[in-house]
Coordinates of C-alpha atoms and ligand atoms in Angstrom, one line a residue:
X1 CA 0.3 0.1 -0.2
X2 CA 1.4 3.6 -0.5
X3 CA 0.0 6.9 -0.5
X4 CA -0.1 9.0 -3.6
X5 CA -1.2 12.8 -4.6
X6 CA -3.7 13.5 -6.9
X7 CA -1.5 15.7 -9.2
X8 CA -3.9 16.9 -11.7
X9 CA -7.4 15.6 -13.3
X10 CA -8.1 16.0 -16.7
X11 CA -11.5 15.6 -18.6
X12 CA -11.0 13.4 -21.7
X13 CA -14.5 12.8 -23.1
X14 CA -18.0 12.9 -21.7
X15 CA -18.0 11.4 -18.2
X16 CA -14.3 10.3 -18.7
X17 CA -11.7 11.8 -16.8
X18 CA -7.8 11.0 -16.2
X19 CA -6.5 11.2 -12.9
X20 CA -2.8 11.5 -12.3
X21 CA -1.1 10.4 -9.2
X22 CA 2.2 11.1 -7.9
X23 CA 4.4 10.4 -4.8
X24 CA 3.8 13.1 -2.6
X25 CA 7.7 13.4 -1.8
X26 CA 8.4 13.2 -5.6
X27 CA 10.0 10.1 -5.3
X28 CA 9.8 7.7 -8.3
X29 CA 7.0 5.1 -8.1
X30 CA 7.3 1.5 -8.2
X31 CA 7.5 0.3 -11.7
X32 CA 4.7 -1.3 -13.7
X33 CA 4.6 -2.8 -17.0
X34 CA 1.7 -2.3 -19.8
X35 CA -1.4 -4.0 -18.9
X36 CA -0.8 -3.1 -15.4
X37 CA -3.7 -2.1 -12.5
X38 CA -3.6 -0.8 -9.3
X39 CA -6.2 -0.8 -6.5
X40 CA -7.3 2.6 -5.4
X41 CA -9.1 3.2 -2.1
X42 CA -11.5 5.9 -2.4
X43 CA -13.7 8.1 -0.3
X44 CA -16.4 6.0 0.9
X45 CA -14.8 2.9 1.6
X46 CA -14.6 1.8 -1.9
X47 CA -11.8 -0.1 -3.2
X48 CA -11.6 -0.3 -7.3
X49 CA -9.2 -1.5 -9.7
X50 CA -8.1 0.7 -12.7
X51 CA -5.7 0.3 -15.4
X52 CA -2.6 2.3 -15.9
X53 CA -2.9 4.1 -19.2
X54 CA 0.5 6.2 -19.3
X55 CA 3.8 5.0 -20.3
X56 CA 5.4 2.3 -18.4
X57 CA 8.6 4.1 -19.0
X58 CA 7.6 7.0 -17.0
X59 CA 8.5 6.3 -13.0
X60 CA 7.3 9.5 -11.8
X61 CA 3.6 9.2 -12.2
X62 CA 0.3 6.7 -12.5
X63 CA -2.3 7.8 -14.7
X64 CA -5.8 6.2 -14.7
X65 CA -8.9 6.9 -17.0
X66 CA -12.1 6.4 -15.1
X67 CA -15.6 6.5 -16.6
X68 CA -18.2 7.8 -14.1
X69 CA -20.8 5.1 -14.0
X70 CA -23.6 7.4 -12.7
X71 CA -25.9 4.0 -11.9
X72 CA -23.0 1.7 -11.0
X73 CA -22.0 0.5 -7.6
X74 CA -20.5 3.9 -6.2
X75 CA -16.7 3.6 -6.4
X76 CA -16.3 5.8 -10.2
X77 CA -18.6 8.2 -8.7
X78 CA -16.7 8.7 -5.5
X79 CA -13.4 9.2 -7.4
X80 CA -15.2 12.0 -9.9
X81 CA -17.2 13.7 -7.2
X82 CA -15.2 13.7 -4.0
X83 CA -11.5 13.6 -5.2
X84 CA -10.0 16.6 -6.2
X85 CA -6.4 17.6 -7.4
X86 CA -3.9 17.9 -4.1
X87 CA -5.8 15.2 -2.2
X88 CA -3.9 12.1 -0.8
X89 CA -5.2 8.4 -1.9
X90 CA -4.0 5.0 -1.2
X91 CA -3.2 2.8 -3.7
X92 CA -1.8 -0.6 -4.2
X93 CA 1.3 -1.4 -6.3
X94 CA 0.6 -2.2 -9.6
X95 CA 0.0 -6.0 -10.5
X96 CA -0.4 -7.0 -14.1
X97 CA -2.7 -9.9 -15.2
X98 CA -2.9 -8.4 -18.8
X99 CA 0.7 -8.4 -20.0
X100 CA 2.1 -8.0 -23.4
X101 CA 3.6 -10.9 -24.7
X102 CA 7.1 -9.5 -26.1
X103 CA 7.9 -12.4 -28.1
X104 CA 4.9 -12.2 -30.5
X105 CA 5.7 -10.7 -34.0
X106 CA 2.5 -8.6 -33.8
X107 CA -0.3 -7.6 -31.5
X108 CA -3.9 -7.2 -32.2
X109 CA -6.0 -4.8 -29.7
X110 CA -9.8 -4.5 -29.2
X111 CA -10.8 -2.2 -27.1
X112 CA -14.2 -1.0 -26.2
X113 CA -15.3 2.3 -24.4
X114 CA -13.4 2.9 -21.3
X115 CA -11.9 -0.7 -21.7
X116 CA -9.2 1.1 -23.7
X117 CA -7.1 2.2 -21.0
X118 CA -4.6 -0.7 -20.5
X119 CA -4.0 -0.4 -24.3
X120 CA -3.2 3.0 -24.0
X121 CA 0.0 1.8 -21.9
X122 CA 0.4 -0.9 -24.1
X123 CA 0.3 1.0 -27.2
X124 CA 2.9 3.4 -25.4
X125 CA 5.1 0.3 -24.8
X126 CA 5.0 -0.7 -28.5
X127 CA 5.8 2.7 -29.9
X128 CA 9.0 2.6 -27.4
X129 CA 9.9 -0.9 -28.5
X130 CA 9.0 -0.8 -32.3
X131 CA 6.4 -3.5 -32.3
X132 CA 4.1 -4.3 -34.8
X133 CA 0.7 -3.5 -33.6
X134 CA -2.9 -2.1 -34.3
X135 CA -5.5 -0.9 -32.1
X136 CA -9.3 -1.1 -32.9
X137 CA -10.9 0.7 -30.4
X138 CA -14.7 0.8 -30.6
X139 CA -16.8 3.8 -29.3
X140 CA -20.0 4.9 -29.3
X141 CA -19.5 8.6 -30.7
X142 CA -16.4 11.1 -30.8
X143 CA -18.0 13.1 -27.5
X144 CA -17.9 9.8 -25.6
X145 CA -14.3 8.7 -26.5
X146 CA -11.2 9.2 -24.6
X147 CA -7.7 9.8 -25.8
X148 CA -8.7 11.0 -28.8
X149 CA -5.8 13.6 -28.9
X150 CA -3.0 11.2 -28.0
X151 CA -4.4 8.7 -30.7
X152 CA -4.7 11.4 -33.5
X153 CA -0.9 10.8 -34.6
X154 CA -1.4 7.0 -34.9
X155 CA -4.8 6.9 -36.6
X156 CA -4.5 4.9 -39.9
X157 CA -1.3 3.3 -39.3
X158 CA -1.7 2.0 -35.8
X159 CA -5.1 3.1 -34.7
X160 CA -8.8 2.6 -36.1
X161 CA -11.2 4.3 -34.0
X162 CA -14.9 2.5 -34.8
X163 CA -17.7 4.5 -34.0
X164 CA -21.3 2.9 -34.0
X165 CA -23.4 5.6 -32.8
X166 CA -25.0 2.9 -30.0
X167 CA -26.6 1.0 -33.0
X168 CA -25.7 -2.6 -32.7
X169 CA -26.3 -3.0 -36.6
X170 CA -23.0 -0.5 -37.1
X171 CA -20.6 -2.5 -34.5
X172 CA -17.2 -3.4 -35.7
X173 CA -17.3 -6.8 -37.6
X174 CA -15.3 -8.6 -35.3
X175 CA -16.0 -12.0 -37.0
X176 CA -14.3 -10.8 -40.3
X177 CA -11.6 -9.2 -38.3
X178 CA -10.5 -12.4 -36.6
X179 CA -11.4 -14.8 -39.4
X180 CA -7.9 -15.5 -40.6
X181 CA -5.3 -16.2 -37.9
X182 CA -1.8 -14.7 -38.9
X183 CA 0.7 -17.0 -37.1
X184 CA 2.8 -15.0 -34.3
X185 CA -0.2 -12.7 -33.6
X186 CA -1.3 -12.4 -30.1
X187 CA -4.8 -10.7 -29.3
X188 CA -5.8 -8.4 -26.4
X189 CA -9.0 -7.3 -25.5
X190 CA -10.9 -5.4 -22.7
X191 CA -14.3 -3.7 -22.9
X192 CA -17.7 -4.5 -22.0
X193 CA -19.1 -7.6 -21.7
X194 CA -20.9 -8.2 -24.9
X195 CA -17.7 -7.0 -27.0
X196 CA -15.5 -9.5 -24.9
X197 CA -18.0 -12.7 -25.8
X198 CA -17.9 -11.6 -29.4
X199 CA -14.2 -11.4 -29.5
X200 CA -14.0 -14.7 -27.5
X201 CA -16.3 -16.6 -30.0
X202 CA -14.9 -15.0 -32.9
X203 CA -11.5 -16.1 -32.1
X204 CA -12.3 -19.6 -30.8
X205 CA -10.0 -21.0 -33.5
X206 CA -6.8 -19.0 -32.5
X207 CA -4.0 -21.2 -30.9
X208 CA -4.2 -21.4 -27.4
X209 CA -2.4 -18.7 -25.5
X210 CA -2.8 -16.2 -28.1
X211 CA -6.0 -14.4 -26.8
X212 CA -6.1 -12.3 -23.8
X213 CA -8.9 -10.7 -21.9
X214 CA -8.6 -8.1 -19.0
X215 CA -12.0 -8.0 -17.2
X216 CA -13.3 -5.1 -15.5
X217 CA -16.4 -7.0 -13.9
X218 CA -16.8 -10.8 -13.4
X219 CA -18.5 -12.2 -16.7
X220 CA -22.1 -13.1 -16.8
X221 CA -22.1 -17.0 -17.2
X222 CA -24.7 -19.2 -18.3
X223 CA -26.5 -20.9 -15.7
X224 CA -24.6 -24.3 -16.7
X225 CA -21.3 -22.7 -15.8
X226 CA -22.6 -20.8 -12.7
X227 CA -19.8 -20.3 -10.1
X228 CA -22.5 -20.1 -7.3
X229 CA -20.5 -22.0 -4.2
X230 CA -21.4 -25.5 -3.9
X231 CA -19.5 -28.2 -1.9
X232 CA -17.9 -28.1 1.5
X233 CA -14.2 -28.9 1.9
X234 CA -11.5 -28.2 4.3
X235 CA -8.5 -26.2 4.0
X236 CA -4.9 -27.0 6.0
X237 CA -2.6 -24.2 6.4
X238 CA 0.6 -25.8 5.6
X239 CA 2.6 -23.4 7.9
X240 CA 0.7 -23.9 10.9
X241 CA -0.8 -27.2 10.4
X242 CA -4.5 -25.7 11.5
X243 CA -7.6 -26.9 9.5
X244 CA -10.8 -25.0 8.7
X245 CA -13.9 -26.2 7.1
X246 CA -15.2 -24.3 4.1
X247 CA -19.1 -24.3 4.0
X248 CA -20.5 -24.3 1.0
X249 CA -22.1 -20.8 1.9
X250 CA -18.5 -19.2 2.3
X251 CA -15.4 -18.5 0.4
X252 CA -12.2 -19.4 1.7
X253 CA -11.2 -15.8 1.9
X254 CA -14.2 -15.5 4.3
X255 CA -13.6 -18.5 6.4
X256 CA -9.9 -17.2 7.0
X257 CA -11.1 -13.7 8.0
X258 CA -13.7 -15.1 10.4
X259 CA -10.7 -17.5 11.9
X260 CA -9.1 -14.0 12.5
X261 CA -6.2 -14.9 10.0
X262 CA -4.8 -12.1 7.7
X263 CA -6.4 -12.4 4.3
X264 CA -6.1 -9.4 1.5
X265 CA -9.0 -9.2 -0.8
X266 CA -10.4 -6.6 -3.2
X267 CA -12.8 -7.2 -6.0
X268 CA -14.1 -10.6 -4.5
X269 CA -15.1 -11.4 -7.8
X270 CA -11.9 -13.4 -9.2
X271 CA -10.8 -10.8 -11.4
X272 CA -8.2 -8.6 -9.6
X273 CA -6.0 -11.0 -8.2
X274 CA -5.2 -9.6 -5.0
X275 CA -5.9 -12.7 -3.0
X276 CA -3.8 -14.9 -5.1
X277 CA -2.5 -17.9 -2.8
X278 CA -0.3 -20.9 -3.4
X279 CA -1.4 -24.4 -2.9
X280 CA 0.7 -27.2 -2.1
X281 CA -1.8 -30.3 -2.3
X282 CA -5.3 -31.3 -3.2
X283 CA -7.3 -30.4 -6.5
X284 CA -8.5 -26.6 -6.9
X285 CA -11.8 -26.0 -8.7
X286 CA -10.7 -22.7 -10.2
X287 CA -13.6 -20.2 -10.5
X288 CA -11.4 -16.9 -11.5
X289 CA -11.2 -15.1 -14.8
X290 CA -7.6 -13.8 -14.9
X291 CA -5.1 -16.9 -13.9
X292 CA -3.1 -18.8 -16.6
X293 CA -2.9 -22.2 -17.1
X294 CA 0.5 -22.2 -15.8
X295 CA -0.4 -20.3 -12.7
X296 CA -3.3 -22.6 -12.2
X297 CA -1.2 -25.4 -11.6
X298 CA 0.3 -23.9 -8.1
X299 CA -2.0 -20.9 -7.2
X300 CA -5.6 -20.1 -6.5
X301 CA -7.8 -17.1 -5.7
X302 CA -9.2 -17.8 -2.5
X303 CA -12.1 -15.1 -3.1
X304 CA -13.7 -17.4 -5.3
X305 CA -12.1 -20.8 -6.4
X306 CA -13.1 -23.7 -4.2
X307 CA -11.6 -27.3 -4.0
X308 CA -12.6 -30.4 -5.8
X309 CA -10.7 -32.7 -3.4
X310 CA -12.0 -33.1 0.2
X311 CA -9.2 -31.0 1.5
X312 CA -6.9 -28.5 0.0
X313 CA -3.6 -27.8 1.8
X314 CA -2.5 -23.8 1.1
X315 CA 0.7 -22.6 1.5
X316 CA 0.0 -20.2 4.7
Ligands
FES1 S1 -10.0 -10.4 -4.4 FE1 -9.7 -10.1 -6.5 S2 -9.3 -11.8 -7.4 FE2 -9.9 -12.6 -5.3

């Protein structure tokens, strides 16, 4: 956790502001990589994850772009209404579950609305490294589309902005765009659930490991794939030997907390990675939306994942 000062707030588009955070004493901030996000602790007790949208080469500031979701859960409203330049806020260190694959020969980015924010940092990274990339940025209207000024010099060559005017019939033809897989290409997508589901379906034939998503909210799954907790199991904490029962109504994180054990969580929905924990034995029922297959061999997110085996041994 670290304290930052809000150096400035700039309006980027209707309902979208960027917030620039700096160290209050002017020290360098912890480094980050393109695609990373931070937790921001907001007035009202909200903790929200926001992607960093400035260049990862910059060490003196973090910039986040935030849409004021007026009918949302209150986090972005609190940031837009209650935070002003000069305020101090608590933030986490940057974490990255949406990293760029630098070995790729080319990068295809699809961002919808405010989902473009992690891609702004990627684009700075690609510009600095000379990587081959193109960003398709789907927006409703120019008035509601952020970062137009930064993107203007890249239009045509590296950036395509597609306005649909809010009309589903005028949406970007994702099927057409993703139909032919060009070897060496990696695809990155962040945006509204409908766009991400469309990209997932249209890229089904792309090789495993080449398609990457960043979720702002847990996706709505069909009932057949429900993540509703079910089944009781036991956890053993390897370092102390303590065992605890996890009933079907509670998450591992809740059980740990109720036992008075330290347990840091943020989104409680399997999308931020704050609660990532190593396990030593047992078969995990992974319910998260961010861990890679490799990470799942040794880690789970204890806010949402459960156990297929009767006991799960955690490295705690
Ligand atoms: S608290 Fe966010 S993934 Fe578990």
